[in-house]
Amino acid sequence: MLTSQGDQEQIFVRHAGTSEQRLSVLTLTQSVDDTAWPTTAAGTLYSTDSTQDSIVAITGPFVPYQPVVAATPCGANSAPGTCPAPPAYPANYLATLNSWTGVVTALPTVGAVYTPEGGLLFVP
């Protein structure tokens, strides 16, 4: 999977490197920077926060195989020059992704406020 952040798309390849290779595009409702797929309900999602120069550990429960994304509204090609610009272009946030419809939905988190930026890694 490759994320086209500015275009609000994810591009998937099936049967890579074979004569059966196929690409499919999922159009997203929000720009995203990275995606992680939790494989279990329990585990830790590590997320970078470049505004605080830190790595944040987020614990579950997670929905197995429900993609979690770093939503980056200001990363969209349509974003204004001065961003964030709520309500249409809020600050980055953690979200889930419906991998069938492309709908990005804010994920409620508890604890210190942080701004996800870039890398996500799930460890069961």
mmCIF file with all atom_site columns, C-alpha atoms in Angstrom:
data_model
loop_
_atom_site.group_PDB
_atom_site.id
_atom_site.type_symbol
_atom_site.label_atom_id
_atom_site.label_alt_id
_atom_site.label_comp_id
_atom_site.label_asym_id
_atom_site.label_entity_id
_atom_site.label_seq_id
_atom_site.pdbx_PDB_ins_code
_atom_site.Cartn_x
_atom_site.Cartn_y
_atom_site.Cartn_z
_atom_site.occupancy
_atom_site.B_iso_or_equiv
_atom_site.pdbx_formal_charge
_atom_site.auth_seq_id
_atom_site.auth_comp_id
_atom_site.auth_asym_id
_atom_site.auth_atom_id
_atom_site.pdbx_PDB_model_num
ATOM 1   C CA . MET A 1 1   ? 0.000   0.000   0.000   1.00 0.00 ? 1   MET A CA 1
ATOM 2   C CA . LEU A 1 2   ? 1.185   3.493   -0.857  1.00 0.00 ? 2   LEU A CA 1
ATOM 3   C CA . THR A 1 3   ? -0.408  6.643   0.545   1.00 0.00 ? 3   THR A CA 1
ATOM 4   C CA . SER A 1 4   ? -0.834  9.629   -1.751  1.00 0.00 ? 4   SER A CA 1
ATOM 5   C CA . GLN A 1 5   ? -1.274  12.132  1.082   1.00 0.00 ? 5   GLN A CA 1
ATOM 6   C CA . GLY A 1 6   ? -2.036  15.246  -0.963  1.00 0.00 ? 6   GLY A CA 1
ATOM 7   C CA . ASP A 1 7   ? -4.469  13.412  -3.250  1.00 0.00 ? 7   ASP A CA 1
ATOM 8   C CA . GLN A 1 8   ? -6.265  11.765  -0.303  1.00 0.00 ? 8   GLN A CA 1
ATOM 9   C CA . GLU A 1 9   ? -5.772  8.286   -1.758  1.00 0.00 ? 9   GLU A CA 1
ATOM 10  C CA . GLN A 1 10  ? -4.278  4.929   -0.874  1.00 0.00 ? 10  GLN A CA 1
ATOM 11  C CA . ILE A 1 11  ? -3.024  2.765   -3.710  1.00 0.00 ? 11  ILE A CA 1
ATOM 12  C CA . PHE A 1 12  ? -2.905  -1.011  -3.295  1.00 0.00 ? 12  PHE A CA 1
ATOM 13  C CA . VAL A 1 13  ? -1.092  -3.571  -5.421  1.00 0.00 ? 13  VAL A CA 1
ATOM 14  C CA . ARG A 1 14  ? -2.155  -7.206  -5.680  1.00 0.00 ? 14  ARG A CA 1
ATOM 15  C CA . HIS A 1 15  ? 0.009   -9.981  -7.059  1.00 0.00 ? 15  HIS A CA 1
ATOM 16  C CA . ALA A 1 16  ? 3.000   -7.644  -7.259  1.00 0.00 ? 16  ALA A CA 1
ATOM 17  C CA . GLY A 1 17  ? 5.632   -8.572  -9.826  1.00 0.00 ? 17  GLY A CA 1
ATOM 18  C CA . THR A 1 18  ? 3.463   -11.114 -11.641 1.00 0.00 ? 18  THR A CA 1
ATOM 19  C CA . SER A 1 19  ? 1.489   -11.021 -14.867 1.00 0.00 ? 19  SER A CA 1
ATOM 20  C CA . GLU A 1 20  ? -1.598  -10.799 -12.634 1.00 0.00 ? 20  GLU A CA 1
ATOM 21  C CA . GLN A 1 21  ? -0.460  -7.534  -10.973 1.00 0.00 ? 21  GLN A CA 1
ATOM 22  C CA . ARG A 1 22  ? -3.353  -5.131  -10.357 1.00 0.00 ? 22  ARG A CA 1
ATOM 23  C CA . LEU A 1 23  ? -3.586  -1.686  -8.766  1.00 0.00 ? 23  LEU A CA 1
ATOM 24  C CA . SER A 1 24  ? -6.621  -0.371  -6.914  1.00 0.00 ? 24  SER A CA 1
ATOM 25  C CA . VAL A 1 25  ? -7.210  3.092   -5.487  1.00 0.00 ? 25  VAL A CA 1
ATOM 26  C CA . LEU A 1 26  ? -9.139  3.900   -2.322  1.00 0.00 ? 26  LEU A CA 1
ATOM 27  C CA . THR A 1 27  ? -10.301 7.529   -2.194  1.00 0.00 ? 27  THR A CA 1
ATOM 28  C CA . LEU A 1 28  ? -10.154 8.875   1.378   1.00 0.00 ? 28  LEU A CA 1
ATOM 29  C CA . THR A 1 29  ? -12.374 11.459  3.055   1.00 0.00 ? 29  THR A CA 1
ATOM 30  C CA . GLN A 1 30  ? -9.300  12.974  4.703   1.00 0.00 ? 30  GLN A CA 1
ATOM 31  C CA . SER A 1 31  ? -5.604  13.262  3.964   1.00 0.00 ? 31  SER A CA 1
ATOM 32  C CA . VAL A 1 32  ? -3.529  10.706  5.919   1.00 0.00 ? 32  VAL A CA 1
ATOM 33  C CA . ASP A 1 33  ? 0.199   10.341  6.456   1.00 0.00 ? 33  ASP A CA 1
ATOM 34  C CA . ASP A 1 34  ? 0.616   6.784   7.698   1.00 0.00 ? 34  ASP A CA 1
ATOM 35  C CA . THR A 1 35  ? -1.437  3.661   8.382   1.00 0.00 ? 35  THR A CA 1
ATOM 36  C CA . ALA A 1 36  ? -1.077  0.793   10.854  1.00 0.00 ? 36  ALA A CA 1
ATOM 37  C CA . TRP A 1 37  ? -3.098  -2.416  11.042  1.00 0.00 ? 37  TRP A CA 1
ATOM 38  C CA . PRO A 1 38  ? -3.489  -3.684  14.619  1.00 0.00 ? 38  PRO A CA 1
ATOM 39  C CA . THR A 1 39  ? -3.409  -7.482  14.496  1.00 0.00 ? 39  THR A CA 1
ATOM 40  C CA . THR A 1 40  ? -4.804  -8.028  18.002  1.00 0.00 ? 40  THR A CA 1
ATOM 41  C CA . ALA A 1 41  ? -7.109  -6.186  20.425  1.00 0.00 ? 41  ALA A CA 1
ATOM 42  C CA . ALA A 1 42  ? -4.260  -5.808  22.915  1.00 0.00 ? 42  ALA A CA 1
ATOM 43  C CA . GLY A 1 43  ? -1.031  -4.130  21.996  1.00 0.00 ? 43  GLY A CA 1
ATOM 44  C CA . THR A 1 44  ? 0.666   -0.781  21.615  1.00 0.00 ? 44  THR A CA 1
ATOM 45  C CA . LEU A 1 45  ? 0.486   1.664   18.754  1.00 0.00 ? 45  LEU A CA 1
ATOM 46  C CA . TYR A 1 46  ? 3.565   3.865   18.527  1.00 0.00 ? 46  TYR A CA 1
ATOM 47  C CA . SER A 1 47  ? 3.028   7.237   16.905  1.00 0.00 ? 47  SER A CA 1
ATOM 48  C CA . THR A 1 48  ? 5.434   10.066  16.143  1.00 0.00 ? 48  THR A CA 1
ATOM 49  C CA . ASP A 1 49  ? 4.722   13.645  17.228  1.00 0.00 ? 49  ASP A CA 1
ATOM 50  C CA . SER A 1 50  ? 7.105   15.933  15.398  1.00 0.00 ? 50  SER A CA 1
ATOM 51  C CA . THR A 1 51  ? 5.713   19.045  17.112  1.00 0.00 ? 51  THR A CA 1
ATOM 52  C CA . GLN A 1 52  ? 6.938   17.703  20.466  1.00 0.00 ? 52  GLN A CA 1
ATOM 53  C CA . ASP A 1 53  ? 9.858   15.699  19.010  1.00 0.00 ? 53  ASP A CA 1
ATOM 54  C CA . SER A 1 54  ? 8.524   12.568  20.697  1.00 0.00 ? 54  SER A CA 1
ATOM 55  C CA . ILE A 1 55  ? 7.125   9.092   20.224  1.00 0.00 ? 55  ILE A CA 1
ATOM 56  C CA . VAL A 1 56  ? 3.782   8.388   21.870  1.00 0.00 ? 56  VAL A CA 1
ATOM 57  C CA . ALA A 1 57  ? 2.660   4.907   22.989  1.00 0.00 ? 57  ALA A CA 1
ATOM 58  C CA . ILE A 1 58  ? -1.081  4.264   22.677  1.00 0.00 ? 58  ILE A CA 1
ATOM 59  C CA . THR A 1 59  ? -2.557  1.134   24.216  1.00 0.00 ? 59  THR A CA 1
ATOM 60  C CA . GLY A 1 60  ? -5.766  -0.604  23.144  1.00 0.00 ? 60  GLY A CA 1
ATOM 61  C CA . PRO A 1 61  ? -8.163  -2.048  22.976  1.00 0.00 ? 61  PRO A CA 1
ATOM 62  C CA . PHE A 1 62  ? -7.974  -2.068  19.202  1.00 0.00 ? 62  PHE A CA 1
ATOM 63  C CA . VAL A 1 63  ? -10.221 -3.691  16.630  1.00 0.00 ? 63  VAL A CA 1
ATOM 64  C CA . PRO A 1 64  ? -8.062  -6.316  14.917  1.00 0.00 ? 64  PRO A CA 1
ATOM 65  C CA . TYR A 1 65  ? -7.300  -5.395  11.290  1.00 0.00 ? 65  TYR A CA 1
ATOM 66  C CA . GLN A 1 66  ? -9.173  -2.060  11.572  1.00 0.00 ? 66  GLN A CA 1
ATOM 67  C CA . PRO A 1 67  ? -6.685  0.389   10.049  1.00 0.00 ? 67  PRO A CA 1
ATOM 68  C CA . VAL A 1 68  ? -5.537  3.263   12.260  1.00 0.00 ? 68  VAL A CA 1
ATOM 69  C CA . VAL A 1 69  ? -4.243  6.373   10.490  1.00 0.00 ? 69  VAL A CA 1
ATOM 70  C CA . ALA A 1 70  ? -2.519  9.654   11.251  1.00 0.00 ? 70  ALA A CA 1
ATOM 71  C CA . ALA A 1 71  ? -5.061  12.062  9.715   1.00 0.00 ? 71  ALA A CA 1
ATOM 72  C CA . THR A 1 72  ? -3.337  15.146  8.305   1.00 0.00 ? 72  THR A CA 1
ATOM 73  C CA . PRO A 1 73  ? -5.956  17.612  6.994   1.00 0.00 ? 73  PRO A CA 1
ATOM 74  C CA . CYS A 1 74  ? -3.297  20.234  6.199   1.00 0.00 ? 74  CYS A CA 1
ATOM 75  C CA . GLY A 1 75  ? -1.478  17.665  4.026   1.00 0.00 ? 75  GLY A CA 1
ATOM 76  C CA . ALA A 1 76  ? -4.262  17.710  1.420   1.00 0.00 ? 76  ALA A CA 1
ATOM 77  C CA . ASN A 1 77  ? -3.580  19.438  -1.895  1.00 0.00 ? 77  ASN A CA 1
ATOM 78  C CA . SER A 1 78  ? -6.637  21.636  -1.187  1.00 0.00 ? 78  SER A CA 1
ATOM 79  C CA . ALA A 1 79  ? -5.336  22.854  2.216   1.00 0.00 ? 79  ALA A CA 1
ATOM 80  C CA . PRO A 1 80  ? -4.873  26.599  2.665   1.00 0.00 ? 80  PRO A CA 1
ATOM 81  C CA . GLY A 1 81  ? -1.412  28.131  3.006   1.00 0.00 ? 81  GLY A CA 1
ATOM 82  C CA . THR A 1 82  ? -2.045  28.909  6.674   1.00 0.00 ? 82  THR A CA 1
ATOM 83  C CA . CYS A 1 83  ? -2.983  25.728  8.489   1.00 0.00 ? 83  CYS A CA 1
ATOM 84  C CA . PRO A 1 84  ? -4.530  24.428  10.717  1.00 0.00 ? 84  PRO A CA 1
ATOM 85  C CA . ALA A 1 85  ? -7.650  26.346  9.737   1.00 0.00 ? 85  ALA A CA 1
ATOM 86  C CA . PRO A 1 86  ? -10.608 24.842  11.616  1.00 0.00 ? 86  PRO A CA 1
ATOM 87  C CA . PRO A 1 87  ? -13.176 23.580  11.041  1.00 0.00 ? 87  PRO A CA 1
ATOM 88  C CA . ALA A 1 88  ? -12.379 22.342  7.516   1.00 0.00 ? 88  ALA A CA 1
ATOM 89  C CA . TYR A 1 89  ? -8.634  21.895  8.171   1.00 0.00 ? 89  TYR A CA 1
ATOM 90  C CA . PRO A 1 90  ? -8.095  21.033  11.851  1.00 0.00 ? 90  PRO A CA 1
ATOM 91  C CA . ALA A 1 91  ? -4.805  19.937  13.420  1.00 0.00 ? 91  ALA A CA 1
ATOM 92  C CA . ASN A 1 92  ? -3.669  16.359  12.804  1.00 0.00 ? 92  ASN A CA 1
ATOM 93  C CA . TYR A 1 93  ? -5.443  13.607  14.713  1.00 0.00 ? 93  TYR A CA 1
ATOM 94  C CA . LEU A 1 94  ? -5.490  9.845   15.187  1.00 0.00 ? 94  LEU A CA 1
ATOM 95  C CA . ALA A 1 95  ? -8.306  8.115   13.309  1.00 0.00 ? 95  ALA A CA 1
ATOM 96  C CA . THR A 1 96  ? -9.658  4.839   12.011  1.00 0.00 ? 96  THR A CA 1
ATOM 97  C CA . LEU A 1 97  ? -10.094 4.099   8.329   1.00 0.00 ? 97  LEU A CA 1
ATOM 98  C CA . ASN A 1 98  ? -12.918 2.173   6.733   1.00 0.00 ? 98  ASN A CA 1
ATOM 99  C CA . SER A 1 99  ? -10.947 0.227   4.132   1.00 0.00 ? 99  SER A CA 1
ATOM 100 C CA . TRP A 1 100 ? -14.053 -0.321  1.970   1.00 0.00 ? 100 TRP A CA 1
ATOM 101 C CA . THR A 1 101 ? -15.405 3.252   1.844   1.00 0.00 ? 101 THR A CA 1
ATOM 102 C CA . GLY A 1 102 ? -12.346 5.411   2.598   1.00 0.00 ? 102 GLY A CA 1
ATOM 103 C CA . VAL A 1 103 ? -14.105 7.161   5.483   1.00 0.00 ? 103 VAL A CA 1
ATOM 104 C CA . VAL A 1 104 ? -11.637 8.526   8.055   1.00 0.00 ? 104 VAL A CA 1
ATOM 105 C CA . THR A 1 105 ? -13.146 8.810   11.569  1.00 0.00 ? 105 THR A CA 1
ATOM 106 C CA . ALA A 1 106 ? -11.476 10.486  14.559  1.00 0.00 ? 106 ALA A CA 1
ATOM 107 C CA . LEU A 1 107 ? -10.389 7.981   17.200  1.00 0.00 ? 107 LEU A CA 1
ATOM 108 C CA . PRO A 1 108 ? -11.113 9.072   20.771  1.00 0.00 ? 108 PRO A CA 1
ATOM 109 C CA . THR A 1 109 ? -7.988  8.956   22.922  1.00 0.00 ? 109 THR A CA 1
ATOM 110 C CA . VAL A 1 110 ? -7.450  9.517   26.634  1.00 0.00 ? 110 VAL A CA 1
ATOM 111 C CA . GLY A 1 111 ? -4.343  11.084  28.116  1.00 0.00 ? 111 GLY A CA 1
ATOM 112 C CA . ALA A 1 112 ? -1.917  13.742  27.025  1.00 0.00 ? 112 ALA A CA 1
ATOM 113 C CA . VAL A 1 113 ? -2.813  15.681  23.904  1.00 0.00 ? 113 VAL A CA 1
ATOM 114 C CA . TYR A 1 114 ? -0.441  15.118  21.024  1.00 0.00 ? 114 TYR A CA 1
ATOM 115 C CA . THR A 1 115 ? -0.302  15.791  17.282  1.00 0.00 ? 115 THR A CA 1
ATOM 116 C CA . PRO A 1 116 ? 0.319   12.618  15.255  1.00 0.00 ? 116 PRO A CA 1
ATOM 117 C CA . GLU A 1 117 ? 2.681   13.222  12.385  1.00 0.00 ? 117 GLU A CA 1
ATOM 118 C CA . GLY A 1 118 ? 4.045   10.535  10.141  1.00 0.00 ? 118 GLY A CA 1
ATOM 119 C CA . GLY A 1 119 ? 5.046   7.153   11.470  1.00 0.00 ? 119 GLY A CA 1
ATOM 120 C CA . LEU A 1 120 ? 2.742   4.593   13.042  1.00 0.00 ? 120 LEU A CA 1
ATOM 121 C CA . LEU A 1 121 ? 3.801   1.148   14.236  1.00 0.00 ? 121 LEU A CA 1
ATOM 122 C CA . PHE A 1 122 ? 1.631   -1.479  15.950  1.00 0.00 ? 122 PHE A CA 1
ATOM 123 C CA . VAL A 1 123 ? 3.253   -4.030  18.277  1.00 0.00 ? 123 VAL A CA 1
ATOM 124 C CA . PRO A 1 124 ? 1.016   -6.834  19.615  1.00 0.00 ? 124 PRO A CA 1
#
